[in-house]
Amino acid sequence: MKRFIHATLLVVGTSIGAGFLALPLSGVNLDIGLLLLLTVAFIFIAYRSSMMAVDLNALYKEPASMDKICRGHVGKGVFALTLSSIYLLSFGLLVGYFSCFSDTFSRVCSVNYNATVWLSALGLFLILNLDAKRFANLNSSFVTVLLAAILAAIVYVGISYPGVEIKTETRWKELPGFLPVLFTSFIMQTLCPRIYNDLAGDKKKISRALILGISIPGIIYMLWVMCVLKNIIANDPEFLKRLQAHRVTVGQLIEFLCNTSPHPFIGSLLKLLTLLSVITSAIGFAIGLLQSLYGFLPKPLARFIVCFLPALINLISPDMFVRMFAFSGAIATVFMIFVPYYLLKKQTGKSSFGGLFCCIAGVVIVLCELSQYFL
């Protein structure tokens, strides 16, 4: 039972840090009802794509990362595409999380941005060097505190603005930019080998851990977006216009929410949960990336690269959070959807409805991302 809880919380923590910060920025111009429908659809896509990775682990009877599975079962072209997509996604998101954490921390604590970037890298490096038991306990503690903080913030904000209505008309031209961000908000598939190993290949337990670990962030995302919009509408319509024009960074949004909180305690809570959400997601993606790097690099060197390369990129190009987040969505479809579907169909000769649905969604996400650059 303890392993199941740790596995579920690892999934929750990896997913929840992403959309919690990016969705209010990218989905502000979409109707709440539409956001709800899309969130439910992407919960299903995230679950089914995760189970495809689990099915491959079970088929080959080893908790292996997607690139390791591909190495012996596909051509060089597909292998190179899978490997590059995993690295681009994982490093891209880590760059985004470092940017978000440093921007937020430097603003709310008046600390130098560059110093915060290096301290973030050092902190992640120390966490990744913990033994398995201490790591699991620490990560679960982070996620538990994060969930408690989010629940408290949502309840308090909801009570504080009971009469505020959210009236947002959908700007359809922004939907193609939003879908890759929403898709990325549920990315945690690089963890599937770790979950498979931790739960000893028990597919029933793995399935429960995944559906629970993915559904919790989905519910929180919707409640959080509504609370953020209520807060902004009640306190500063001009800030809402800036948000709708996409002229607000993650740090500025959190700073605004803290300054307009009904109670100083909620302001402190918002700072805590923002930082924790980034930390838990960064830990999850770092773990997934290490599963691949351990195959050909010494463990200390792999951990050093995972922690300090994103920090270096952030110093060269700061404020990368939402840009890297949307960009990562199209890349993730390769190893999350297309390659697992291809491998399963190749080995079993069968094609499931869930797999086909995920493939169609993957094509839509790629087209949406391409439209942002070429249309």
Short mmCIF file of C-alpha atoms in Angstrom, two decimals:
data_model
loop_
_atom_site.label_atom_id
_atom_site.label_comp_id
_atom_site.label_asym_id
_atom_site.label_seq_id
_atom_site.Cartn_x
_atom_site.Cartn_y
_atom_site.Cartn_z
CA MET A 1 0.00 0.00 0.00
CA LYS A 2 2.83 2.38 0.83
CA ARG A 3 4.42 1.81 -2.59
CA PHE A 4 1.06 2.48 -4.27
CA ILE A 5 0.71 5.79 -2.41
CA HIS A 6 4.28 6.85 -3.28
CA ALA A 7 3.72 5.92 -6.96
CA THR A 8 0.43 7.82 -7.13
CA LEU A 9 1.88 10.90 -5.49
CA LEU A 10 4.85 10.82 -7.87
CA VAL A 11 2.41 10.93 -10.79
CA VAL A 12 0.38 13.71 -9.14
CA GLY A 13 3.44 15.80 -8.33
CA THR A 14 4.94 15.47 -11.80
CA SER A 15 1.71 16.49 -13.55
CA ILE A 16 0.34 19.15 -11.27
CA GLY A 17 3.20 21.61 -11.36
CA ALA A 18 2.80 22.12 -15.07
CA GLY A 19 -0.79 23.12 -15.75
CA PHE A 20 -1.20 24.77 -12.37
CA LEU A 21 1.06 27.58 -13.57
CA ALA A 22 0.61 27.57 -17.35
CA LEU A 23 -3.14 27.07 -17.80
CA PRO A 24 -4.29 30.39 -16.27
CA LEU A 25 -1.85 32.17 -18.60
CA SER A 26 -2.74 30.31 -21.79
CA GLY A 27 -6.43 29.50 -21.25
CA VAL A 28 -7.68 32.87 -20.00
CA ASN A 29 -9.49 33.60 -23.28
CA LEU A 30 -11.44 30.33 -23.42
CA ASP A 31 -14.90 29.59 -21.99
CA ILE A 32 -14.90 27.68 -18.70
CA GLY A 33 -17.27 25.04 -20.07
CA LEU A 34 -14.95 24.39 -23.00
CA LEU A 35 -11.97 24.18 -20.63
CA LEU A 36 -13.81 21.54 -18.60
CA LEU A 37 -14.60 19.38 -21.65
CA LEU A 38 -11.05 19.61 -22.95
CA THR A 39 -9.59 18.76 -19.54
CA VAL A 40 -11.70 15.58 -19.29
CA ALA A 41 -10.63 14.56 -22.80
CA PHE A 42 -6.95 15.09 -22.02
CA ILE A 43 -7.19 13.15 -18.75
CA PHE A 44 -8.31 10.18 -20.87
CA ILE A 45 -5.52 10.76 -23.41
CA ALA A 46 -2.88 10.96 -20.67
CA TYR A 47 -4.15 7.78 -19.03
CA ARG A 48 -4.38 5.72 -22.24
CA SER A 49 -0.97 6.88 -23.51
CA SER A 50 0.54 6.00 -20.11
CA MET A 51 -0.99 2.54 -20.22
CA MET A 52 0.49 1.99 -23.69
CA ALA A 53 3.94 2.55 -22.16
CA VAL A 54 3.05 0.18 -19.31
CA ASP A 55 1.81 -2.45 -21.78
CA LEU A 56 5.15 -2.27 -23.59
CA ASN A 57 7.02 -2.73 -20.31
CA ALA A 58 4.85 -5.77 -19.58
CA LEU A 59 5.27 -7.13 -23.12
CA TYR A 60 9.06 -6.96 -22.96
CA LYS A 61 9.07 -7.87 -19.24
CA GLU A 62 11.35 -5.06 -18.12
CA PRO A 63 10.88 -1.54 -16.67
CA ALA A 64 12.60 0.19 -19.59
CA SER A 65 12.40 3.74 -20.93
CA MET A 66 10.89 4.17 -24.40
CA ASP A 67 14.25 4.73 -26.08
CA LYS A 68 15.63 1.52 -24.55
CA ILE A 69 12.61 -0.44 -25.79
CA CYS A 70 13.02 1.07 -29.25
CA ARG A 71 16.73 0.29 -29.42
CA GLY A 72 16.20 -3.36 -30.24
CA HIS A 73 12.77 -3.35 -31.86
CA VAL A 74 12.60 -0.52 -34.41
CA GLY A 75 14.75 0.93 -37.17
CA LYS A 76 17.46 3.51 -36.63
CA GLY A 77 15.25 6.35 -37.84
CA VAL A 78 12.43 5.69 -35.36
CA PHE A 79 14.95 5.12 -32.57
CA ALA A 80 16.71 8.44 -33.28
CA LEU A 81 13.34 10.25 -33.41
CA THR A 82 12.23 8.71 -30.11
CA LEU A 83 15.52 9.44 -28.35
CA SER A 84 15.65 13.05 -29.53
CA SER A 85 12.01 13.67 -28.57
CA ILE A 86 12.56 12.36 -25.04
CA TYR A 87 15.63 14.53 -24.51
CA LEU A 88 14.12 17.65 -26.08
CA LEU A 89 10.95 17.28 -24.02
CA SER A 90 12.62 16.53 -20.70
CA PHE A 91 15.34 19.16 -20.97
CA GLY A 92 12.85 21.67 -22.40
CA LEU A 93 10.47 21.27 -19.48
CA LEU A 94 13.29 21.39 -16.96
CA VAL A 95 14.42 24.66 -18.52
CA GLY A 96 10.85 25.93 -18.18
CA TYR A 97 10.57 24.86 -14.55
CA PHE A 98 13.90 26.46 -13.65
CA SER A 99 12.69 29.66 -15.32
CA CYS A 100 9.38 29.59 -13.46
CA PHE A 101 10.89 28.80 -10.07
CA SER A 102 13.62 31.43 -10.40
CA ASP A 103 11.24 34.11 -11.69
CA THR A 104 8.75 33.48 -8.88
CA PHE A 105 11.31 33.08 -6.08
CA SER A 106 13.34 36.14 -7.10
CA ARG A 107 10.19 38.30 -7.20
CA VAL A 108 8.57 37.25 -3.95
CA CYS A 109 11.83 37.05 -1.97
CA SER A 110 13.83 39.86 -3.66
CA VAL A 111 16.70 37.52 -4.53
CA ASN A 112 18.98 37.82 -7.57
CA TYR A 113 17.55 35.79 -10.49
CA ASN A 114 20.86 34.25 -11.59
CA ALA A 115 21.72 33.16 -8.05
CA THR A 116 18.29 31.53 -7.74
CA VAL A 117 18.86 29.56 -10.96
CA TRP A 118 22.12 28.06 -9.65
CA LEU A 119 20.64 27.34 -6.22
CA SER A 120 17.73 25.56 -7.91
CA ALA A 121 20.14 23.36 -9.84
CA LEU A 122 22.11 22.55 -6.68
CA GLY A 123 18.96 21.72 -4.73
CA LEU A 124 17.68 19.35 -7.42
CA PHE A 125 21.11 17.70 -7.60
CA LEU A 126 21.07 17.02 -3.83
CA ILE A 127 17.55 15.57 -3.99
CA LEU A 128 18.42 13.22 -6.86
CA ASN A 129 21.38 11.87 -4.88
CA LEU A 130 19.17 10.63 -2.03
CA ASP A 131 18.66 6.88 -1.65
CA ALA A 132 15.37 5.41 -2.97
CA LYS A 133 13.55 5.32 0.39
CA ARG A 134 14.46 8.87 1.44
CA PHE A 135 13.66 10.15 -2.04
CA ALA A 136 10.20 8.54 -2.04
CA ASN A 137 9.40 9.89 1.43
CA LEU A 138 10.65 13.40 0.58
CA ASN A 139 8.78 13.58 -2.74
CA SER A 140 5.56 12.29 -1.17
CA SER A 141 5.90 14.87 1.60
CA PHE A 142 6.33 17.66 -0.98
CA VAL A 143 3.25 16.53 -2.91
CA THR A 144 1.11 16.08 0.23
CA VAL A 145 1.93 19.61 1.42
CA LEU A 146 1.31 20.90 -2.12
CA LEU A 147 -2.15 19.30 -2.28
CA ALA A 148 -3.06 20.63 1.16
CA ALA A 149 -1.91 24.13 0.21
CA ILE A 150 -3.85 24.09 -3.07
CA LEU A 151 -7.01 22.86 -1.35
CA ALA A 152 -6.75 25.58 1.31
CA ALA A 153 -6.14 28.29 -1.32
CA ILE A 154 -9.02 27.15 -3.52
CA VAL A 155 -11.47 26.97 -0.62
CA TYR A 156 -10.42 30.35 0.80
CA VAL A 157 -10.51 32.17 -2.54
CA GLY A 158 -13.83 30.55 -3.43
CA ILE A 159 -15.36 31.69 -0.15
CA SER A 160 -13.90 35.19 -0.46
CA TYR A 161 -15.47 35.90 -3.88
CA PRO A 162 -18.79 33.99 -3.89
CA GLY A 163 -20.67 36.52 -6.04
CA VAL A 164 -18.04 37.01 -8.74
CA GLU A 165 -19.06 35.55 -12.11
CA ILE A 166 -16.59 34.41 -14.75
CA LYS A 167 -17.75 35.61 -18.14
CA THR A 168 -15.16 34.75 -20.76
CA GLU A 169 -16.00 34.48 -24.46
CA THR A 170 -13.91 32.01 -26.36
CA ARG A 171 -11.36 33.45 -28.76
CA TRP A 172 -11.20 30.47 -31.09
CA LYS A 173 -7.98 31.60 -32.72
CA GLU A 174 -6.22 30.93 -29.39
CA LEU A 175 -7.40 27.32 -29.17
CA PRO A 176 -4.52 25.93 -31.29
CA GLY A 177 -2.06 27.56 -28.90
CA PHE A 178 -3.86 26.24 -25.83
CA LEU A 179 -4.19 22.55 -26.76
CA PRO A 180 -0.43 21.77 -26.72
CA VAL A 181 -0.17 23.50 -23.32
CA LEU A 182 -3.06 21.45 -21.92
CA PHE A 183 -1.54 18.26 -23.32
CA THR A 184 1.80 19.07 -21.70
CA SER A 185 -0.01 19.71 -18.40
CA PHE A 186 -0.57 15.95 -18.09
CA ILE A 187 2.81 14.71 -19.27
CA MET A 188 4.35 12.19 -16.89
CA GLN A 189 4.87 9.19 -19.20
CA THR A 190 8.64 9.22 -18.70
CA LEU A 191 7.84 7.94 -15.19
CA CYS A 192 6.08 4.79 -16.43
CA PRO A 193 9.17 2.54 -16.13
CA ARG A 194 9.71 3.79 -12.56
CA ILE A 195 6.02 3.19 -11.68
CA TYR A 196 6.14 -0.25 -13.34
CA ASN A 197 9.19 -1.17 -11.30
CA ASP A 198 7.92 0.26 -8.00
CA LEU A 199 4.62 -1.63 -8.27
CA ALA A 200 6.31 -4.87 -9.37
CA GLY A 201 4.56 -4.97 -12.76
CA ASP A 202 1.07 -5.33 -11.24
CA LYS A 203 -1.02 -3.78 -14.02
CA LYS A 204 -4.14 -3.37 -11.90
CA LYS A 205 -2.28 -1.37 -9.28
CA ILE A 206 -0.42 0.57 -11.95
CA SER A 207 -3.68 1.40 -13.72
CA ARG A 208 -5.27 2.65 -10.48
CA ALA A 209 -2.21 4.70 -9.59
CA LEU A 210 -2.17 6.31 -13.04
CA ILE A 211 -5.87 7.14 -13.29
CA LEU A 212 -5.90 8.54 -9.76
CA GLY A 213 -2.60 10.38 -10.22
CA ILE A 214 -3.80 11.98 -13.47
CA SER A 215 -7.39 12.78 -12.42
CA ILE A 216 -6.39 14.70 -9.28
CA PRO A 217 -4.39 17.30 -11.26
CA GLY A 218 -7.23 17.61 -13.79
CA ILE A 219 -9.76 18.48 -11.09
CA ILE A 220 -7.35 20.89 -9.41
CA TYR A 221 -6.55 22.61 -12.70
CA MET A 222 -10.17 23.54 -13.33
CA LEU A 223 -10.82 24.73 -9.77
CA TRP A 224 -7.59 26.71 -9.75
CA VAL A 225 -8.23 28.48 -13.08
CA MET A 226 -11.67 29.54 -11.86
CA CYS A 227 -10.25 30.82 -8.56
CA VAL A 228 -7.50 32.79 -10.32
CA LEU A 229 -9.99 34.43 -12.69
CA LYS A 230 -12.37 35.27 -9.83
CA ASN A 231 -9.55 36.91 -7.88
CA ILE A 232 -8.43 39.00 -10.84
CA ILE A 233 -11.94 40.06 -11.89
CA ALA A 234 -12.77 41.12 -8.33
CA ASN A 235 -9.56 43.08 -7.74
CA ASP A 236 -8.14 44.49 -10.97
CA PRO A 237 -9.94 44.33 -14.36
CA GLU A 238 -6.93 46.07 -15.92
CA PHE A 239 -4.66 43.21 -14.88
CA LEU A 240 -7.18 40.84 -16.50
CA LYS A 241 -6.77 42.73 -19.78
CA ARG A 242 -3.00 42.33 -19.53
CA LEU A 243 -3.44 38.63 -18.83
CA GLN A 244 -5.77 38.27 -21.81
CA ALA A 245 -3.19 40.02 -23.98
CA HIS A 246 -0.54 37.55 -22.70
CA ARG A 247 1.63 40.29 -21.23
CA VAL A 248 1.92 38.65 -17.77
CA THR A 249 4.70 36.28 -16.66
CA VAL A 250 4.32 33.47 -14.14
CA GLY A 251 6.13 35.50 -11.48
CA GLN A 252 3.92 38.55 -12.09
CA LEU A 253 0.76 36.45 -11.84
CA ILE A 254 1.79 34.88 -8.54
CA GLU A 255 2.95 38.25 -7.22
CA PHE A 256 -0.46 39.75 -8.10
CA LEU A 257 -2.35 36.88 -6.42
CA CYS A 258 -0.24 37.22 -3.30
CA ASN A 259 -0.75 41.01 -3.10
CA THR A 260 -4.52 40.75 -3.57
CA SER A 261 -5.10 37.80 -1.26
CA PRO A 262 -7.92 38.33 1.28
CA HIS A 263 -5.56 37.30 4.09
CA PRO A 264 -1.73 37.45 4.45
CA PHE A 265 -1.74 33.72 5.21
CA ILE A 266 -3.16 32.97 1.75
CA GLY A 267 -0.44 35.09 0.15
CA SER A 268 2.22 33.02 1.88
CA LEU A 269 0.35 29.86 0.92
CA LEU A 270 0.32 30.84 -2.75
CA LYS A 271 4.07 31.39 -2.73
CA LEU A 272 4.58 28.00 -1.10
CA LEU A 273 2.36 26.03 -3.44
CA THR A 274 3.81 27.72 -6.54
CA LEU A 275 7.33 26.78 -5.56
CA LEU A 276 6.31 23.27 -4.49
CA SER A 277 4.43 22.63 -7.72
CA VAL A 278 7.53 23.46 -9.73
CA ILE A 279 9.77 21.40 -7.46
CA THR A 280 7.61 18.26 -7.65
CA SER A 281 7.31 18.46 -11.44
CA ALA A 282 11.03 19.07 -11.90
CA ILE A 283 11.81 16.05 -9.71
CA GLY A 284 9.48 13.83 -11.74
CA PHE A 285 10.90 14.82 -15.12
CA ALA A 286 14.46 14.59 -13.84
CA ILE A 287 13.78 11.02 -12.68
CA GLY A 288 12.32 10.11 -16.07
CA LEU A 289 15.28 11.60 -17.93
CA LEU A 290 17.78 9.82 -15.71
CA GLN A 291 16.19 6.45 -16.60
CA SER A 292 17.44 7.02 -20.14
CA LEU A 293 20.80 8.66 -19.40
CA TYR A 294 21.84 5.90 -16.99
CA GLY A 295 22.06 3.57 -20.00
CA PHE A 296 25.27 5.15 -21.28
CA LEU A 297 26.50 7.70 -18.69
CA PRO A 298 27.90 7.29 -15.15
CA LYS A 299 25.18 8.13 -12.63
CA PRO A 300 26.92 11.16 -11.04
CA LEU A 301 27.60 12.68 -14.48
CA ALA A 302 24.01 12.06 -15.62
CA ARG A 303 22.63 13.79 -12.51
CA PHE A 304 24.99 16.72 -12.98
CA ILE A 305 23.89 17.20 -16.60
CA VAL A 306 20.18 16.93 -15.75
CA CYS A 307 20.49 19.58 -13.03
CA PHE A 308 22.98 22.10 -14.37
CA LEU A 309 22.42 22.13 -18.15
CA PRO A 310 18.86 23.60 -17.78
CA ALA A 311 20.28 26.19 -15.37
CA LEU A 312 22.87 27.26 -17.93
CA ILE A 313 20.23 27.57 -20.67
CA ASN A 314 18.11 29.72 -18.36
CA LEU A 315 20.94 32.16 -17.81
CA ILE A 316 21.34 32.49 -21.57
CA SER A 317 17.61 32.81 -22.30
CA PRO A 318 15.42 33.63 -19.27
CA ASP A 319 11.58 33.71 -19.14
CA MET A 320 11.22 30.47 -21.11
CA PHE A 321 8.36 28.88 -19.15
CA VAL A 322 5.27 29.12 -21.38
CA ARG A 323 7.30 29.04 -24.62
CA MET A 324 9.02 25.79 -23.65
CA PHE A 325 5.74 24.44 -22.30
CA ALA A 326 3.81 24.80 -25.55
CA PHE A 327 6.79 23.69 -27.66
CA SER A 328 7.09 20.52 -25.60
CA GLY A 329 3.55 19.39 -26.42
CA ALA A 330 4.25 18.57 -30.06
CA ILE A 331 7.54 16.84 -29.19
CA ALA A 332 5.88 14.70 -26.51
CA THR A 333 3.43 13.14 -28.98
CA VAL A 334 6.30 11.19 -30.56
CA PHE A 335 7.30 9.02 -27.59
CA MET A 336 4.01 9.35 -25.65
CA ILE A 337 1.61 8.37 -28.43
CA PHE A 338 2.95 7.58 -31.91
CA VAL A 339 5.89 5.30 -31.08
CA PRO A 340 4.11 3.28 -28.31
CA TYR A 341 1.07 2.82 -30.59
CA TYR A 342 3.33 1.67 -33.45
CA LEU A 343 5.23 -0.79 -31.25
CA LEU A 344 2.09 -2.29 -29.70
CA LYS A 345 0.41 -2.72 -33.07
CA LYS A 346 3.60 -4.23 -34.50
CA GLN A 347 3.93 -6.76 -31.67
CA THR A 348 0.27 -7.65 -31.07
CA GLY A 349 -1.31 -6.90 -34.45
CA LYS A 350 -4.20 -5.19 -32.63
CA SER A 351 -5.39 -1.59 -32.54
CA SER A 352 -7.49 -0.36 -29.60
CA PHE A 353 -10.02 2.46 -29.61
CA GLY A 354 -8.04 4.25 -26.91
CA GLY A 355 -4.85 4.04 -28.96
CA LEU A 356 -6.56 5.36 -32.09
CA PHE A 357 -8.15 8.20 -30.13
CA CYS A 358 -4.75 9.15 -28.73
CA CYS A 359 -3.21 9.09 -32.21
CA ILE A 360 -5.89 11.39 -33.60
CA ALA A 361 -5.38 13.74 -30.65
CA GLY A 362 -1.62 13.60 -31.22
CA VAL A 363 -2.01 14.64 -34.86
CA VAL A 364 -4.27 17.54 -33.80
CA ILE A 365 -1.71 18.69 -31.21
CA VAL A 366 1.13 18.63 -33.74
CA LEU A 367 -0.94 20.57 -36.28
CA CYS A 368 -1.91 23.11 -33.61
CA GLU A 369 1.72 23.63 -32.67
CA LEU A 370 2.82 23.97 -36.29
CA SER A 371 0.07 26.52 -36.92
CA GLN A 372 1.63 28.78 -34.28
CA TYR A 373 4.81 29.03 -36.35
CA PHE A 374 3.63 28.88 -39.95
CA LEU A 375 0.17 30.51 -39.98
#
